[in-house]
Amino acid sequence: MSRRHPIISVTGSSGAGTTSVMRTFDQIFRREGINVAFVEGDSFHRYDRAEMKAAIADAHVRGDHSFSHFGPDANLFEELQGLFQIYGETGTGKVRKYLHDEKEAEPYGQLPGTFTPWEAIPADTDLLFYEGLHGAVVTDEVDIARFADLRIGVVPVINLEWIQKLHRDKASRGYTSEAVTDTILRRMPDYVNYMCTQFSHTDVNFQRVPVVDTSNPFVARSIPTADESMLIIRFRDPNGIDFPYLLAMLHDSFMSRANTIVCPGGKMDLAMQLIFTPMVLRLLERRKAELTAH
């Protein structure tokens, strides 16, 4: 953790909704005039798209049917930890972009599914914002979570997560249902060992729970909407959280535990604005005080 160069980390698996959370934070940053270094988790994958396809094929030949983007062998965990540590100490570090599609790749003159060259983060940013798969990973080799000042988990119940992934990958990437299902099955060991464990290290978790039948996610014709969901917001440390204020502002909400609010799913953006705006401002006040003192 760093008083001078704070880091916010949003972590969740593919299809969890971390991109929507990033858009909410982007609104906060623009409104408050905060200069942010954005880091996408995909940029710390070890392999580009073609290399990953080959690596999966090689793993199958070796009898490894669980090699996935969720695990350490397909990612640069040490480099990501190094970025968090160096940014916290100096306010800079090396980053790159993963170019998902032709629109993203065209300005760089590269193919989709490739990485841009590593570049230095400008030295004048106020904070670093990470969004991706592994922002709170802790293993025997790395402890990425300890270098982030605010850790946020985005965790739909697993059937909803699968429905979102199935619809996204079929619509935007042209995959078949069978191909997406194979990916889900292949990732399951790494999901259990490297994804689920992160949410014990996050400061705030947002879990969307549908209130419609998702018993068989593999045949669901549509993604449950926000209005067909409830949102569970869990705080690791409830001290300092103004629960009466949040309950008053988030109509039809209630507390299910001493550290947990339940509210309608359509209020997710509002809930994040109410919860995270003061948290971000406190990080910046702490940064300003530290810089002034030195």
PDB file of C-alpha atoms in Angstrom:
ATOM      1  CA  MET A   1       0.000   0.000   0.000  1.00  0.00           C
ATOM      2  CA  SER A   2       1.179   3.504  -0.768  1.00  0.00           C
ATOM      3  CA  ARG A   3       0.164   6.831   0.720  1.00  0.00           C
ATOM      4  CA  ARG A   4       1.849   8.809  -2.047  1.00  0.00           C
ATOM      5  CA  HIS A   5       0.888   6.732  -5.094  1.00  0.00           C
ATOM      6  CA  PRO A   6      -2.391   4.857  -4.379  1.00  0.00           C
ATOM      7  CA  ILE A   7      -3.625   1.836  -6.329  1.00  0.00           C
ATOM      8  CA  ILE A   8      -7.235   0.749  -6.872  1.00  0.00           C
ATOM      9  CA  SER A   9      -7.733  -2.818  -8.047  1.00  0.00           C
ATOM     10  CA  VAL A  10     -10.974  -4.225  -9.491  1.00  0.00           C
ATOM     11  CA  THR A  11     -10.863  -7.972  -9.933  1.00  0.00           C
ATOM     12  CA  GLY A  12     -13.278 -10.523 -11.370  1.00  0.00           C
ATOM     13  CA  SER A  13     -13.393 -13.329 -13.915  1.00  0.00           C
ATOM     14  CA  SER A  14     -14.374 -13.159 -17.580  1.00  0.00           C
ATOM     15  CA  GLY A  15     -17.999 -12.110 -17.916  1.00  0.00           C
ATOM     16  CA  ALA A  16     -18.237 -10.921 -14.317  1.00  0.00           C
ATOM     17  CA  GLY A  17     -18.884  -7.277 -15.210  1.00  0.00           C
ATOM     18  CA  THR A  18     -15.593  -5.601 -14.250  1.00  0.00           C
ATOM     19  CA  THR A  19     -15.740  -3.458 -17.402  1.00  0.00           C
ATOM     20  CA  SER A  20     -19.024  -1.913 -16.219  1.00  0.00           C
ATOM     21  CA  VAL A  21     -17.386  -1.140 -12.883  1.00  0.00           C
ATOM     22  CA  MET A  22     -14.499   0.539 -14.721  1.00  0.00           C
ATOM     23  CA  ARG A  23     -16.989   2.822 -16.499  1.00  0.00           C
ATOM     24  CA  THR A  24     -18.454   3.878 -13.144  1.00  0.00           C
ATOM     25  CA  PHE A  25     -15.010   4.709 -11.811  1.00  0.00           C
ATOM     26  CA  ASP A  26     -14.232   6.594 -15.010  1.00  0.00           C
ATOM     27  CA  GLN A  27     -17.219   8.841 -14.244  1.00  0.00           C
ATOM     28  CA  ILE A  28     -15.858   9.470 -10.740  1.00  0.00           C
ATOM     29  CA  PHE A  29     -12.383  10.253 -12.079  1.00  0.00           C
ATOM     30  CA  ARG A  30     -13.695  12.681 -14.709  1.00  0.00           C
ATOM     31  CA  ARG A  31     -16.026  14.430 -12.279  1.00  0.00           C
ATOM     32  CA  GLU A  32     -13.308  14.875  -9.663  1.00  0.00           C
ATOM     33  CA  GLY A  33     -10.565  15.779 -12.168  1.00  0.00           C
ATOM     34  CA  ILE A  34      -8.340  12.834 -11.247  1.00  0.00           C
ATOM     35  CA  ASN A  35      -5.435  11.892 -13.542  1.00  0.00           C
ATOM     36  CA  VAL A  36      -5.393   8.091 -13.655  1.00  0.00           C
ATOM     37  CA  ALA A  37      -3.059   5.434 -15.043  1.00  0.00           C
ATOM     38  CA  PHE A  38      -5.357   2.667 -16.362  1.00  0.00           C
ATOM     39  CA  VAL A  39      -4.041  -0.907 -16.450  1.00  0.00           C
ATOM     40  CA  GLU A  40      -5.938  -3.779 -18.099  1.00  0.00           C
ATOM     41  CA  GLY A  41      -5.411  -7.200 -16.606  1.00  0.00           C
ATOM     42  CA  ASP A  42      -5.306  -8.801 -20.075  1.00  0.00           C
ATOM     43  CA  SER A  43      -2.042  -6.963 -20.743  1.00  0.00           C
ATOM     44  CA  PHE A  44      -0.374  -9.190 -18.142  1.00  0.00           C
ATOM     45  CA  HIS A  45      -1.266 -12.431 -19.882  1.00  0.00           C
ATOM     46  CA  ARG A  46       1.861 -14.372 -20.775  1.00  0.00           C
ATOM     47  CA  TYR A  47       0.767 -15.247 -24.325  1.00  0.00           C
ATOM     48  CA  ASP A  48      -0.917 -13.406 -27.161  1.00  0.00           C
ATOM     49  CA  ARG A  49      -3.984 -14.972 -28.791  1.00  0.00           C
ATOM     50  CA  ALA A  50      -2.120 -17.217 -31.245  1.00  0.00           C
ATOM     51  CA  GLU A  51       0.468 -18.238 -28.650  1.00  0.00           C
ATOM     52  CA  MET A  52      -2.246 -19.075 -26.115  1.00  0.00           C
ATOM     53  CA  LYS A  53      -4.035 -21.286 -28.622  1.00  0.00           C
ATOM     54  CA  ALA A  54      -0.770 -23.145 -29.237  1.00  0.00           C
ATOM     55  CA  ALA A  55      -0.030 -23.367 -25.501  1.00  0.00           C
ATOM     56  CA  ILE A  56      -3.464 -24.903 -24.829  1.00  0.00           C
ATOM     57  CA  ALA A  57      -2.872 -27.463 -27.610  1.00  0.00           C
ATOM     58  CA  ASP A  58       0.550 -28.325 -26.159  1.00  0.00           C
ATOM     59  CA  ALA A  59      -0.956 -28.720 -22.703  1.00  0.00           C
ATOM     60  CA  HIS A  60      -3.571 -31.130 -24.069  1.00  0.00           C
ATOM     61  CA  VAL A  61      -0.807 -33.216 -25.644  1.00  0.00           C
ATOM     62  CA  ARG A  62       0.868 -33.410 -22.234  1.00  0.00           C
ATOM     63  CA  GLY A  63      -2.418 -34.496 -20.660  1.00  0.00           C
ATOM     64  CA  ASP A  64      -3.028 -31.123 -18.997  1.00  0.00           C
ATOM     65  CA  HIS A  65      -6.674 -30.257 -19.677  1.00  0.00           C
ATOM     66  CA  SER A  66      -6.921 -27.382 -17.207  1.00  0.00           C
ATOM     67  CA  PHE A  67      -4.414 -24.873 -18.609  1.00  0.00           C
ATOM     68  CA  SER A  68      -6.184 -21.501 -18.634  1.00  0.00           C
ATOM     69  CA  HIS A  69      -5.974 -17.717 -18.412  1.00  0.00           C
ATOM     70  CA  PHE A  70      -7.032 -18.001 -14.781  1.00  0.00           C
ATOM     71  CA  GLY A  71      -3.819 -19.729 -13.666  1.00  0.00           C
ATOM     72  CA  PRO A  72      -0.225 -18.606 -13.053  1.00  0.00           C
ATOM     73  CA  ASP A  73       1.342 -20.410 -16.019  1.00  0.00           C
ATOM     74  CA  ALA A  74      -0.592 -18.241 -18.485  1.00  0.00           C
ATOM     75  CA  ASN A  75       0.045 -14.953 -16.687  1.00  0.00           C
ATOM     76  CA  LEU A  76       2.830 -12.637 -15.564  1.00  0.00           C
ATOM     77  CA  PHE A  77       2.006 -12.578 -11.850  1.00  0.00           C
ATOM     78  CA  GLU A  78       5.508 -11.498 -10.809  1.00  0.00           C
ATOM     79  CA  GLU A  79       5.507  -8.639 -13.318  1.00  0.00           C
ATOM     80  CA  LEU A  80       2.066  -7.462 -12.177  1.00  0.00           C
ATOM     81  CA  GLN A  81       3.181  -7.503  -8.554  1.00  0.00           C
ATOM     82  CA  GLY A  82       6.310  -5.641  -9.630  1.00  0.00           C
ATOM     83  CA  LEU A  83       4.217  -2.953 -11.318  1.00  0.00           C
ATOM     84  CA  PHE A  84       2.068  -2.461  -8.210  1.00  0.00           C
ATOM     85  CA  GLN A  85       5.140  -2.293  -5.987  1.00  0.00           C
ATOM     86  CA  ILE A  86       7.107   0.077  -8.229  1.00  0.00           C
ATOM     87  CA  TYR A  87       4.120   2.355  -8.853  1.00  0.00           C
ATOM     88  CA  GLY A  88       3.471   2.558  -5.121  1.00  0.00           C
ATOM     89  CA  GLU A  89       7.084   3.584  -4.551  1.00  0.00           C
ATOM     90  CA  THR A  90       7.698   5.880  -7.535  1.00  0.00           C
ATOM     91  CA  GLY A  91       4.392   6.643  -9.285  1.00  0.00           C
ATOM     92  CA  THR A  92       5.501   5.019 -12.519  1.00  0.00           C
ATOM     93  CA  GLY A  93       6.198   1.593 -14.054  1.00  0.00           C
ATOM     94  CA  LYS A  94       5.967  -0.358 -17.315  1.00  0.00           C
ATOM     95  CA  VAL A  95       2.618  -1.187 -18.946  1.00  0.00           C
ATOM     96  CA  ARG A  96       1.306  -2.372 -22.315  1.00  0.00           C
ATOM     97  CA  LYS A  97      -2.053  -2.975 -23.970  1.00  0.00           C
ATOM     98  CA  TYR A  98      -3.724  -6.144 -25.226  1.00  0.00           C
ATOM     99  CA  LEU A  99      -5.506  -5.406 -28.501  1.00  0.00           C
ATOM    100  CA  HIS A 100      -8.784  -7.326 -28.361  1.00  0.00           C
ATOM    101  CA  ASP A 101     -10.226  -6.546 -31.783  1.00  0.00           C
ATOM    102  CA  GLU A 102      -9.582  -4.795 -35.096  1.00  0.00           C
ATOM    103  CA  LYS A 103     -10.814  -1.438 -33.791  1.00  0.00           C
ATOM    104  CA  GLU A 104      -8.281  -1.485 -30.953  1.00  0.00           C
ATOM    105  CA  ALA A 105      -5.489  -2.859 -33.159  1.00  0.00           C
ATOM    106  CA  GLU A 106      -5.843  -0.502 -36.126  1.00  0.00           C
ATOM    107  CA  PRO A 107      -4.171   2.587 -34.547  1.00  0.00           C
ATOM    108  CA  TYR A 108      -1.114   0.471 -33.731  1.00  0.00           C
ATOM    109  CA  GLY A 109      -0.870  -1.241 -37.122  1.00  0.00           C
ATOM    110  CA  GLN A 110      -1.001  -4.631 -35.391  1.00  0.00           C
ATOM    111  CA  LEU A 111      -3.165  -7.713 -35.526  1.00  0.00           C
ATOM    112  CA  PRO A 112      -5.992  -8.234 -33.019  1.00  0.00           C
ATOM    113  CA  GLY A 113      -4.957 -10.501 -30.157  1.00  0.00           C
ATOM    114  CA  THR A 114      -1.451  -9.056 -29.850  1.00  0.00           C
ATOM    115  CA  PHE A 115       0.307  -6.839 -27.302  1.00  0.00           C
ATOM    116  CA  THR A 116       1.658  -3.342 -27.792  1.00  0.00           C
ATOM    117  CA  PRO A 117       5.260  -2.674 -26.697  1.00  0.00           C
ATOM    118  CA  TRP A 118       5.900  -1.962 -23.018  1.00  0.00           C
ATOM    119  CA  GLU A 119       5.839   1.751 -22.188  1.00  0.00           C
ATOM    120  CA  ALA A 120       6.472   3.812 -19.062  1.00  0.00           C
ATOM    121  CA  ILE A 121       3.516   5.228 -17.125  1.00  0.00           C
ATOM    122  CA  PRO A 122       3.705   9.065 -17.143  1.00  0.00           C
ATOM    123  CA  ALA A 123       5.162  10.412 -13.918  1.00  0.00           C
ATOM    124  CA  ASP A 124       2.289  12.808 -13.108  1.00  0.00           C
ATOM    125  CA  THR A 125      -0.665  10.458 -12.468  1.00  0.00           C
ATOM    126  CA  ASP A 126      -2.676  10.685  -9.237  1.00  0.00           C
ATOM    127  CA  LEU A 127      -3.377   6.969  -8.900  1.00  0.00           C
ATOM    128  CA  LEU A 128      -3.263   3.633 -10.713  1.00  0.00           C
ATOM    129  CA  PHE A 129      -6.493   1.818 -11.583  1.00  0.00           C
ATOM    130  CA  TYR A 130      -6.305  -1.904 -12.432  1.00  0.00           C
ATOM    131  CA  GLU A 131      -9.218  -3.863 -13.896  1.00  0.00           C
ATOM    132  CA  GLY A 132      -8.885  -7.545 -14.722  1.00  0.00           C
ATOM    133  CA  LEU A 133      -8.590 -11.113 -13.528  1.00  0.00           C
ATOM    134  CA  HIS A 134      -5.870 -10.991 -10.911  1.00  0.00           C
ATOM    135  CA  GLY A 135      -5.870  -7.745  -8.963  1.00  0.00           C
ATOM    136  CA  ALA A 136      -5.916  -9.477  -5.567  1.00  0.00           C
ATOM    137  CA  VAL A 137      -4.051 -12.743  -6.207  1.00  0.00           C
ATOM    138  CA  VAL A 138      -2.125 -14.285  -3.321  1.00  0.00           C
ATOM    139  CA  THR A 139      -0.034 -17.425  -3.902  1.00  0.00           C
ATOM    140  CA  ASP A 140       3.088 -18.943  -2.368  1.00  0.00           C
ATOM    141  CA  GLU A 141       5.136 -16.859  -4.823  1.00  0.00           C
ATOM    142  CA  VAL A 142       3.300 -13.497  -5.010  1.00  0.00           C
ATOM    143  CA  ASP A 143       1.056 -11.294  -2.908  1.00  0.00           C
ATOM    144  CA  ILE A 144      -0.421  -8.775  -5.329  1.00  0.00           C
ATOM    145  CA  ALA A 145      -3.267  -7.877  -2.965  1.00  0.00           C
ATOM    146  CA  ARG A 146      -1.002  -6.268  -0.369  1.00  0.00           C
ATOM    147  CA  PHE A 147       0.180  -3.585  -2.775  1.00  0.00           C
ATOM    148  CA  ALA A 148      -3.331  -2.278  -3.588  1.00  0.00           C
ATOM    149  CA  ASP A 149      -4.912   0.399  -1.400  1.00  0.00           C
ATOM    150  CA  LEU A 150      -8.506  -0.404  -2.389  1.00  0.00           C
ATOM    151  CA  ARG A 151      -9.467  -3.868  -3.633  1.00  0.00           C
ATOM    152  CA  ILE A 152     -12.886  -4.484  -5.185  1.00  0.00           C
ATOM    153  CA  GLY A 153     -14.354  -7.836  -6.189  1.00  0.00           C
ATOM    154  CA  VAL A 154     -17.040  -8.233  -8.855  1.00  0.00           C
ATOM    155  CA  VAL A 155     -18.581 -11.657  -8.434  1.00  0.00           C
ATOM    156  CA  PRO A 156     -21.914 -12.648  -9.984  1.00  0.00           C
ATOM    157  CA  VAL A 157     -23.259 -15.963  -8.757  1.00  0.00           C
ATOM    158  CA  ILE A 158     -21.654 -18.564 -10.946  1.00  0.00           C
ATOM    159  CA  ASN A 159     -24.694 -19.471 -13.087  1.00  0.00           C
ATOM    160  CA  LEU A 160     -25.151 -15.786 -13.961  1.00  0.00           C
ATOM    161  CA  GLU A 161     -21.443 -15.455 -14.688  1.00  0.00           C
ATOM    162  CA  TRP A 162     -21.646 -18.387 -17.101  1.00  0.00           C
ATOM    163  CA  ILE A 163     -24.724 -16.962 -18.828  1.00  0.00           C
ATOM    164  CA  GLN A 164     -22.977 -13.622 -19.311  1.00  0.00           C
ATOM    165  CA  LYS A 165     -19.869 -15.311 -20.687  1.00  0.00           C
ATOM    166  CA  LEU A 166     -21.845 -17.548 -23.032  1.00  0.00           C
ATOM    167  CA  HIS A 167     -23.789 -14.635 -24.492  1.00  0.00           C
ATOM    168  CA  ARG A 168     -20.760 -12.352 -24.757  1.00  0.00           C
ATOM    169  CA  ASP A 169     -18.452 -14.890 -26.395  1.00  0.00           C
ATOM    170  CA  LYS A 170     -21.090 -16.040 -28.869  1.00  0.00           C
ATOM    171  CA  ALA A 171     -22.207 -12.508 -29.797  1.00  0.00           C
ATOM    172  CA  SER A 172     -18.911 -10.636 -29.903  1.00  0.00           C
ATOM    173  CA  ARG A 173     -16.387 -13.374 -30.604  1.00  0.00           C
ATOM    174  CA  GLY A 174     -18.365 -15.811 -32.744  1.00  0.00           C
ATOM    175  CA  TYR A 175     -17.779 -18.832 -30.510  1.00  0.00           C
ATOM    176  CA  THR A 176     -20.192 -21.748 -30.366  1.00  0.00           C
ATOM    177  CA  SER A 177     -21.938 -22.740 -27.149  1.00  0.00           C
ATOM    178  CA  GLU A 178     -19.873 -25.937 -27.131  1.00  0.00           C
ATOM    179  CA  ALA A 179     -16.600 -24.011 -27.398  1.00  0.00           C
ATOM    180  CA  VAL A 180     -17.530 -21.662 -24.551  1.00  0.00           C
ATOM    181  CA  THR A 181     -18.644 -24.591 -22.399  1.00  0.00           C
ATOM    182  CA  ASP A 182     -15.322 -26.349 -23.019  1.00  0.00           C
ATOM    183  CA  THR A 183     -13.511 -23.188 -21.898  1.00  0.00           C
ATOM    184  CA  ILE A 184     -15.582 -22.978 -18.713  1.00  0.00           C
ATOM    185  CA  LEU A 185     -14.824 -26.613 -17.865  1.00  0.00           C
ATOM    186  CA  ARG A 186     -11.116 -26.261 -18.641  1.00  0.00           C
ATOM    187  CA  ARG A 187     -10.828 -23.195 -16.415  1.00  0.00           C
ATOM    188  CA  MET A 188     -12.609 -24.678 -13.414  1.00  0.00           C
ATOM    189  CA  PRO A 189      -9.541 -25.833 -11.392  1.00  0.00           C
ATOM    190  CA  ASP A 190      -7.854 -22.440 -11.836  1.00  0.00           C
ATOM    191  CA  TYR A 191     -11.156 -20.684 -11.110  1.00  0.00           C
ATOM    192  CA  VAL A 192     -11.356 -22.436  -7.748  1.00  0.00           C
ATOM    193  CA  ASN A 193      -7.676 -21.990  -6.854  1.00  0.00           C
ATOM    194  CA  TYR A 194      -6.866 -18.524  -8.224  1.00  0.00           C
ATOM    195  CA  MET A 195     -10.138 -16.638  -8.776  1.00  0.00           C
ATOM    196  CA  CYS A 196     -12.379 -17.496  -5.813  1.00  0.00           C
ATOM    197  CA  THR A 197      -9.570 -17.075  -3.298  1.00  0.00           C
ATOM    198  CA  GLN A 198      -9.068 -13.421  -4.289  1.00  0.00           C
ATOM    199  CA  PHE A 199     -12.445 -12.405  -2.928  1.00  0.00           C
ATOM    200  CA  SER A 200     -11.267 -13.120   0.608  1.00  0.00           C
ATOM    201  CA  HIS A 201      -8.675 -10.354   0.134  1.00  0.00           C
ATOM    202  CA  THR A 202     -10.927  -7.683  -1.391  1.00  0.00           C
ATOM    203  CA  ASP A 203     -12.209  -4.723   0.647  1.00  0.00           C
ATOM    204  CA  VAL A 204     -15.629  -4.589  -1.020  1.00  0.00           C
ATOM    205  CA  ASN A 205     -17.402  -7.326  -3.000  1.00  0.00           C
ATOM    206  CA  PHE A 206     -20.325  -6.781  -5.352  1.00  0.00           C
ATOM    207  CA  GLN A 207     -22.274  -9.943  -6.088  1.00  0.00           C
ATOM    208  CA  ARG A 208     -25.267  -9.868  -8.431  1.00  0.00           C
ATOM    209  CA  VAL A 209     -27.871 -12.541  -7.754  1.00  0.00           C
ATOM    210  CA  PRO A 210     -30.666 -13.100 -10.323  1.00  0.00           C
ATOM    211  CA  VAL A 211     -34.216 -13.562  -9.042  1.00  0.00           C
ATOM    212  CA  VAL A 212     -35.251 -15.496 -12.153  1.00  0.00           C
ATOM    213  CA  ASP A 213     -34.556 -19.127 -12.948  1.00  0.00           C
ATOM    214  CA  THR A 214     -30.952 -19.721 -14.069  1.00  0.00           C
ATOM    215  CA  SER A 215     -30.912 -23.428 -13.234  1.00  0.00           C
ATOM    216  CA  ASN A 216     -29.427 -24.385 -16.603  1.00  0.00           C
ATOM    217  CA  PRO A 217     -27.241 -21.467 -17.721  1.00  0.00           C
ATOM    218  CA  PHE A 218     -26.204 -23.259 -20.902  1.00  0.00           C
ATOM    219  CA  VAL A 219     -29.669 -22.941 -22.463  1.00  0.00           C
ATOM    220  CA  ALA A 220     -30.617 -19.494 -21.126  1.00  0.00           C
ATOM    221  CA  ARG A 221     -31.998 -17.372 -23.960  1.00  0.00           C
ATOM    222  CA  SER A 222     -31.202 -14.045 -22.339  1.00  0.00           C
ATOM    223  CA  ILE A 223     -29.069 -12.535 -19.601  1.00  0.00           C
ATOM    224  CA  PRO A 224     -31.108 -11.619 -16.502  1.00  0.00           C
ATOM    225  CA  THR A 225     -31.386  -7.851 -16.399  1.00  0.00           C
ATOM    226  CA  ALA A 226     -30.324  -5.629 -13.520  1.00  0.00           C
ATOM    227  CA  ASP A 227     -33.999  -5.225 -12.586  1.00  0.00           C
ATOM    228  CA  GLU A 228     -34.279  -9.019 -12.399  1.00  0.00           C
ATOM    229  CA  SER A 229     -31.439  -9.159  -9.872  1.00  0.00           C
ATOM    230  CA  MET A 230     -30.471  -8.225  -6.343  1.00  0.00           C
ATOM    231  CA  LEU A 231     -27.062  -6.849  -5.472  1.00  0.00           C
ATOM    232  CA  ILE A 232     -25.140  -8.025  -2.405  1.00  0.00           C
ATOM    233  CA  ILE A 233     -22.490  -5.557  -1.209  1.00  0.00           C
ATOM    234  CA  ARG A 234     -20.118  -6.939   1.394  1.00  0.00           C
ATOM    235  CA  PHE A 235     -17.515  -4.838   3.250  1.00  0.00           C
ATOM    236  CA  ARG A 236     -14.504  -6.636   4.665  1.00  0.00           C
ATOM    237  CA  ASP A 237     -14.163  -3.980   7.376  1.00  0.00           C
ATOM    238  CA  PRO A 238     -17.455  -2.201   8.149  1.00  0.00           C
ATOM    239  CA  ASN A 239     -15.787   0.405  10.392  1.00  0.00           C
ATOM    240  CA  GLY A 240     -16.281   3.876   8.956  1.00  0.00           C
ATOM    241  CA  ILE A 241     -19.040   2.825   6.541  1.00  0.00           C
ATOM    242  CA  ASP A 242     -22.136   5.039   6.902  1.00  0.00           C
ATOM    243  CA  PHE A 243     -24.739   2.308   6.615  1.00  0.00           C
ATOM    244  CA  PRO A 244     -27.747   4.488   7.577  1.00  0.00           C
ATOM    245  CA  TYR A 245     -26.856   6.931   4.783  1.00  0.00           C
ATOM    246  CA  LEU A 246     -26.439   4.151   2.207  1.00  0.00           C
ATOM    247  CA  LEU A 247     -29.736   2.523   3.216  1.00  0.00           C
ATOM    248  CA  ALA A 248     -31.505   5.875   2.931  1.00  0.00           C
ATOM    249  CA  MET A 249     -30.077   6.572  -0.530  1.00  0.00           C
ATOM    250  CA  LEU A 250     -30.469   3.030  -1.890  1.00  0.00           C
ATOM    251  CA  HIS A 251     -34.237   2.642  -1.689  1.00  0.00           C
ATOM    252  CA  ASP A 252     -35.622  -0.845  -1.032  1.00  0.00           C
ATOM    253  CA  SER A 253     -32.286  -1.964   0.401  1.00  0.00           C
ATOM    254  CA  PHE A 254     -31.642  -3.739   3.697  1.00  0.00           C
ATOM    255  CA  MET A 255     -28.802  -5.224   5.721  1.00  0.00           C
ATOM    256  CA  SER A 256     -28.515  -9.010   5.775  1.00  0.00           C
ATOM    257  CA  ARG A 257     -25.442  -9.028   8.022  1.00  0.00           C
ATOM    258  CA  ALA A 258     -23.503  -6.452  10.001  1.00  0.00           C
ATOM    259  CA  ASN A 259     -21.185  -5.876   7.026  1.00  0.00           C
ATOM    260  CA  THR A 260     -23.564  -6.575   4.128  1.00  0.00           C
ATOM    261  CA  ILE A 261     -26.145  -4.496   2.247  1.00  0.00           C
ATOM    262  CA  VAL A 262     -28.666  -5.995  -0.195  1.00  0.00           C
ATOM    263  CA  CYS A 263     -30.216  -3.665  -2.768  1.00  0.00           C
ATOM    264  CA  PRO A 264     -31.980  -3.849  -6.155  1.00  0.00           C
ATOM    265  CA  GLY A 265     -29.610  -4.745  -8.977  1.00  0.00           C
ATOM    266  CA  GLY A 266     -30.492  -1.632 -10.948  1.00  0.00           C
ATOM    267  CA  LYS A 267     -28.871   0.508  -8.251  1.00  0.00           C
ATOM    268  CA  MET A 268     -25.368  -0.873  -8.764  1.00  0.00           C
ATOM    269  CA  ASP A 269     -24.001   2.267 -10.421  1.00  0.00           C
ATOM    270  CA  LEU A 270     -25.512   4.524  -7.756  1.00  0.00           C
ATOM    271  CA  ALA A 271     -24.225   2.270  -4.980  1.00  0.00           C
ATOM    272  CA  MET A 272     -20.711   2.400  -6.391  1.00  0.00           C
ATOM    273  CA  GLN A 273     -20.851   6.175  -6.778  1.00  0.00           C
ATOM    274  CA  LEU A 274     -21.993   6.577  -3.161  1.00  0.00           C
ATOM    275  CA  ILE A 275     -19.501   4.104  -1.722  1.00  0.00           C
ATOM    276  CA  PHE A 276     -16.382   4.764  -3.762  1.00  0.00           C
ATOM    277  CA  THR A 277     -16.408   8.526  -4.312  1.00  0.00           C
ATOM    278  CA  PRO A 278     -15.538   9.259  -0.654  1.00  0.00           C
ATOM    279  CA  MET A 279     -13.052   6.382  -0.599  1.00  0.00           C
ATOM    280  CA  VAL A 280     -11.242   7.732  -3.670  1.00  0.00           C
ATOM    281  CA  LEU A 281     -11.214  11.252  -2.247  1.00  0.00           C
ATOM    282  CA  ARG A 282      -9.730   9.971   1.021  1.00  0.00           C
ATOM    283  CA  LEU A 283      -6.937   8.267  -0.917  1.00  0.00           C
ATOM    284  CA  LEU A 284      -6.200  11.542  -2.702  1.00  0.00           C
ATOM    285  CA  GLU A 285      -6.329  13.564   0.520  1.00  0.00           C
ATOM    286  CA  ARG A 286      -3.836  11.147   2.036  1.00  0.00           C
ATOM    287  CA  ARG A 287      -1.652  11.477  -1.068  1.00  0.00           C
ATOM    288  CA  LYS A 288      -1.780  15.273  -0.912  1.00  0.00           C
ATOM    289  CA  ALA A 289      -0.867  15.300   2.780  1.00  0.00           C
ATOM    290  CA  GLU A 290       2.054  12.956   2.140  1.00  0.00           C
ATOM    291  CA  LEU A 291       3.396  15.049  -0.746  1.00  0.00           C
ATOM    292  CA  THR A 292       2.990  18.266   1.242  1.00  0.00           C
ATOM    293  CA  ALA A 293       4.841  16.785   4.212  1.00  0.00           C
ATOM    294  CA  HIS A 294       7.791  15.952   1.987  1.00  0.00           C
TER     295      HIS A 294
END
